[in-house]
Coordinates of C-alpha atoms in Angstrom, one line a residue:
X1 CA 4.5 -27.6 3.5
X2 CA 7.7 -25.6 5.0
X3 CA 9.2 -25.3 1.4
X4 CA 6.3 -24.5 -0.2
X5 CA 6.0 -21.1 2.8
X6 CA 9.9 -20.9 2.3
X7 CA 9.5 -19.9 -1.4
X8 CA 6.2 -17.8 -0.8
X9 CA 8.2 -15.9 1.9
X10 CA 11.0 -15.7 -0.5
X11 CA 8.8 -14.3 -3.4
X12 CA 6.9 -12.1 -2.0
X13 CA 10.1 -10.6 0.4
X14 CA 12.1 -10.0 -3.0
X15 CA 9.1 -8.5 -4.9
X16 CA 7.8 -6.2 -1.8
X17 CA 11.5 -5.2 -1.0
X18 CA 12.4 -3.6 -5.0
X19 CA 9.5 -1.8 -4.8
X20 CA 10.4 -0.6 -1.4
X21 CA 13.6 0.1 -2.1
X22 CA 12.1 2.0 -5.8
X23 CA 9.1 3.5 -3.6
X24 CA 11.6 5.3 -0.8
X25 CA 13.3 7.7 -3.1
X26 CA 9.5 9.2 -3.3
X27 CA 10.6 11.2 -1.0
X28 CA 13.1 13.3 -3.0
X29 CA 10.0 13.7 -5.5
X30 CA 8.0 15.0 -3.1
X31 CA 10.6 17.7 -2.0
X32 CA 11.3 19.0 -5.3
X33 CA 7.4 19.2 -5.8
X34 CA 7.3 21.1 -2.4
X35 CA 10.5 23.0 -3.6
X36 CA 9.0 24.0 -6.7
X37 CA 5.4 25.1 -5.0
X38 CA 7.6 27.8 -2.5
X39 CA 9.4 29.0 -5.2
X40 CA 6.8 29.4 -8.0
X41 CA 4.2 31.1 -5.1
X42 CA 7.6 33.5 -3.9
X43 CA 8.9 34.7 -7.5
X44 CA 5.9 33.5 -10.1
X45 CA 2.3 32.9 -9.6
X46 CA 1.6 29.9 -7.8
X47 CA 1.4 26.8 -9.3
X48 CA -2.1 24.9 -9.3
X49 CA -0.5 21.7 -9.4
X50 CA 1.3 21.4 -6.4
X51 CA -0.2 20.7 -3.8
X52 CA -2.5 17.7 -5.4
X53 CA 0.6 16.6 -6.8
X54 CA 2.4 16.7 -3.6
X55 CA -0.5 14.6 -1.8
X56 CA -0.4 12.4 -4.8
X57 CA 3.0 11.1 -4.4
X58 CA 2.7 10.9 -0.5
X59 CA 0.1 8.5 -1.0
X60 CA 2.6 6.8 -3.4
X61 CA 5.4 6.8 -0.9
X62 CA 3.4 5.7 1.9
X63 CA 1.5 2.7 0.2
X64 CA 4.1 1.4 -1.5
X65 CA 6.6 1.2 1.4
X66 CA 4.5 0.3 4.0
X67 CA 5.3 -3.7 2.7
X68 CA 8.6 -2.9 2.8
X69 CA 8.8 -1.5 6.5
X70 CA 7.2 -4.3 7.5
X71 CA 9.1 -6.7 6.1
X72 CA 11.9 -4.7 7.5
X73 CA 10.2 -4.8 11.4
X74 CA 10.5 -1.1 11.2
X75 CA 7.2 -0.4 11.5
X76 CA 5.9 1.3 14.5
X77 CA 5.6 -0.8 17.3
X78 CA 3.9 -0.9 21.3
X79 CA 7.1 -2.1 23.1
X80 CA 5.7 -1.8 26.2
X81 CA 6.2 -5.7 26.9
X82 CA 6.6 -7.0 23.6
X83 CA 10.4 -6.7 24.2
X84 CA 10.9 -8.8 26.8
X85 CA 9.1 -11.9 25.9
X86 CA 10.5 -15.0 24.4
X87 CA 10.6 -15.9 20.6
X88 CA 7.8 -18.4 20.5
X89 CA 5.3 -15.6 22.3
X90 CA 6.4 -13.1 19.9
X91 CA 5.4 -15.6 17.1
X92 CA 2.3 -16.4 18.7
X93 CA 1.1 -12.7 19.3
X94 CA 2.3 -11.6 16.1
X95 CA 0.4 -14.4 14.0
X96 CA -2.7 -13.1 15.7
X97 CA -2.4 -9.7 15.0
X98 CA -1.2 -10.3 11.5
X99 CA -4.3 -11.9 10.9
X100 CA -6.3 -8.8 12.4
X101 CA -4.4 -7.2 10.3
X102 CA -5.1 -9.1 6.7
X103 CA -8.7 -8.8 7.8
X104 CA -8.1 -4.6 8.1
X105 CA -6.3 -4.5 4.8
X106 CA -9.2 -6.8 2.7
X107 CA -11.7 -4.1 3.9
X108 CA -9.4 -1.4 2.8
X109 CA -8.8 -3.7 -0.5
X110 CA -12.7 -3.7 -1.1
X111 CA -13.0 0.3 -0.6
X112 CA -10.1 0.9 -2.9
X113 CA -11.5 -1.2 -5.8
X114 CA -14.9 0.2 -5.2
X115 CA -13.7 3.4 -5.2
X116 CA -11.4 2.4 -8.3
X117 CA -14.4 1.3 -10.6
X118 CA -16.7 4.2 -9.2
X119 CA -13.7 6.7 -10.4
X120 CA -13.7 5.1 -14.0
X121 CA -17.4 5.5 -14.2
X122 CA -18.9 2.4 -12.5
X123 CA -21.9 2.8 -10.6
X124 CA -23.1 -0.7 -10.1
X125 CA -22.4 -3.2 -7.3
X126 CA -19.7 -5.6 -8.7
X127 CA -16.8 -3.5 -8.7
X128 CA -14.3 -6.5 -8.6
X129 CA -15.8 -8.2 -12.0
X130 CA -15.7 -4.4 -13.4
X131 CA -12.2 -3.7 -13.1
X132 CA -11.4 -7.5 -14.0
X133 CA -13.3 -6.8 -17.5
X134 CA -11.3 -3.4 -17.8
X135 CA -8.3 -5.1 -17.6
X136 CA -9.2 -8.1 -20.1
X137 CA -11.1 -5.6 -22.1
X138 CA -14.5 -6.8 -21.9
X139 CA -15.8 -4.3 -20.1
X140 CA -15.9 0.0 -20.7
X141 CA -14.5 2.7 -19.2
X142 CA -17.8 5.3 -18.5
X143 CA -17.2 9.0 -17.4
X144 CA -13.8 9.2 -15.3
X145 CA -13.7 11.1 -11.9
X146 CA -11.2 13.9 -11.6
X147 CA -11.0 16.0 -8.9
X148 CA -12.6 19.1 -7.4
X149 CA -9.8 21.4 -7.3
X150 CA -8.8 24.1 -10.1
X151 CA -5.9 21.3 -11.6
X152 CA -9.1 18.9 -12.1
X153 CA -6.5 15.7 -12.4
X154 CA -8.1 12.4 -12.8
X155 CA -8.3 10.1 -9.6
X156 CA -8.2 7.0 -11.0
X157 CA -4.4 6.5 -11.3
X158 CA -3.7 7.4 -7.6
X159 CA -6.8 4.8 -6.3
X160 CA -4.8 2.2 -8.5
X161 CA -1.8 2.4 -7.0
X162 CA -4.0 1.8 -3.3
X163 CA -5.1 -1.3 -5.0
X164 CA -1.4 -2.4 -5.7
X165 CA -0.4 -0.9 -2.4
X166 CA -2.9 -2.8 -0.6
X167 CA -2.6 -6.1 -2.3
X168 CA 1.4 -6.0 -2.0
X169 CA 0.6 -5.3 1.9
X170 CA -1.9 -8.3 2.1
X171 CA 1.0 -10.7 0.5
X172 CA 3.6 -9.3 2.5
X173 CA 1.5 -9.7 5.8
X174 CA 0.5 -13.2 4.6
X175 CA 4.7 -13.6 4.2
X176 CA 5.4 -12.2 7.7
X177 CA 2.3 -15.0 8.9
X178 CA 4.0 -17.6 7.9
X179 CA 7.4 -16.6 9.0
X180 CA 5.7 -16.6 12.1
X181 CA 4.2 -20.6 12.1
X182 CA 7.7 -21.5 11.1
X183 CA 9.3 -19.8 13.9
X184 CA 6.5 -21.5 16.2
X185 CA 7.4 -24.8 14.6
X186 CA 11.2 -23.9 15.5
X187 CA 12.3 -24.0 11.9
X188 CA 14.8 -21.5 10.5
X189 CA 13.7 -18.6 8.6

């Protein structure tokens, strides 16, 4: 059972930390996007692009890396007494939480994908077996959502990258759950 959570841990680690590490230079596309909206509304007329863009690729940034700071521990943390207590509390209070956690991120999972299928035109209540038949191609893609601004860009490509972002977190939380059991089983990680 230990090797079969080693290699999960292993998988999923290497998998949420290359798109971490791909994800974190979002940032320098967001500044140019924000560079580029200051100086087309100072010297040109402003572009209408921008600023949905800009949110776009926040959204990007933050879902995709929020795996990999957690995998790194960097996420943000109440150390209040947390720091002082001993490995084997740690792992106990973090493999309850994690699973508060998992149970948080499947809701958020379940709002994406609805919100997925109702942005490619689905208006029924099986959004999971929609977007499965999208993908295989058994299934059709109806009116697609865009938004309400003046740009008018479709939504569906941003909600699917909340589905991946989501999913990756699930594994990696799943991943930092069982780092957890083995440390409480005193096995190295």
């Amino acid at each position: 059972m230990q090797g079969l959570m080693r290699g999960y841990i292993k998988g999923v680690d290497a998998v949420n930390y290359r798109i971490g590490r791909v994800a974190m230079y979002g940032i320098f596309a967001l500044m140019v996007i924000l560079l580029w909206s200051s100086i087309s509304k100072t010297f040109f007329l402003p572009s209408l692009w921008t600023l949905e863009m800009a949110q776009f690729v926040m959204v990007g940034y933050y879902i995709l890396g929020g795996p990999y700071s957690l995998q790194l521990g960097s996420n943000v943390r109440m150390d209040l007494l947390y720091g002082s207590w001993s490995v084997r509390r740690k792992a106990w209070f973090d493999a309850i939480t994690v699973l508060l956690l998992i149970f948080y991120l499947c809701v958020l999972l379940y709002g994406a994908v609805s919100s997925t299928a109702y942005s490619l035109g689905y208006w029924k209540d099986a959004p999971f077996s929609y977007l499965l038949g999208v993908l295989i191609g058994t299934e059709e893609v109806g009116r697609l959502e865009q938004s309400s601004s003046a740009w008018r860009p479709y939504m569906w490509p941003i909600k699917a990258v909340m589905i991946v972002g989501f999913l990756l977190m699930i594994l990696q939380c799943l991943s930092e759950f069982f780092k957890d059991i083995l440390r409480l089983k005193g096995a190295e990680i």
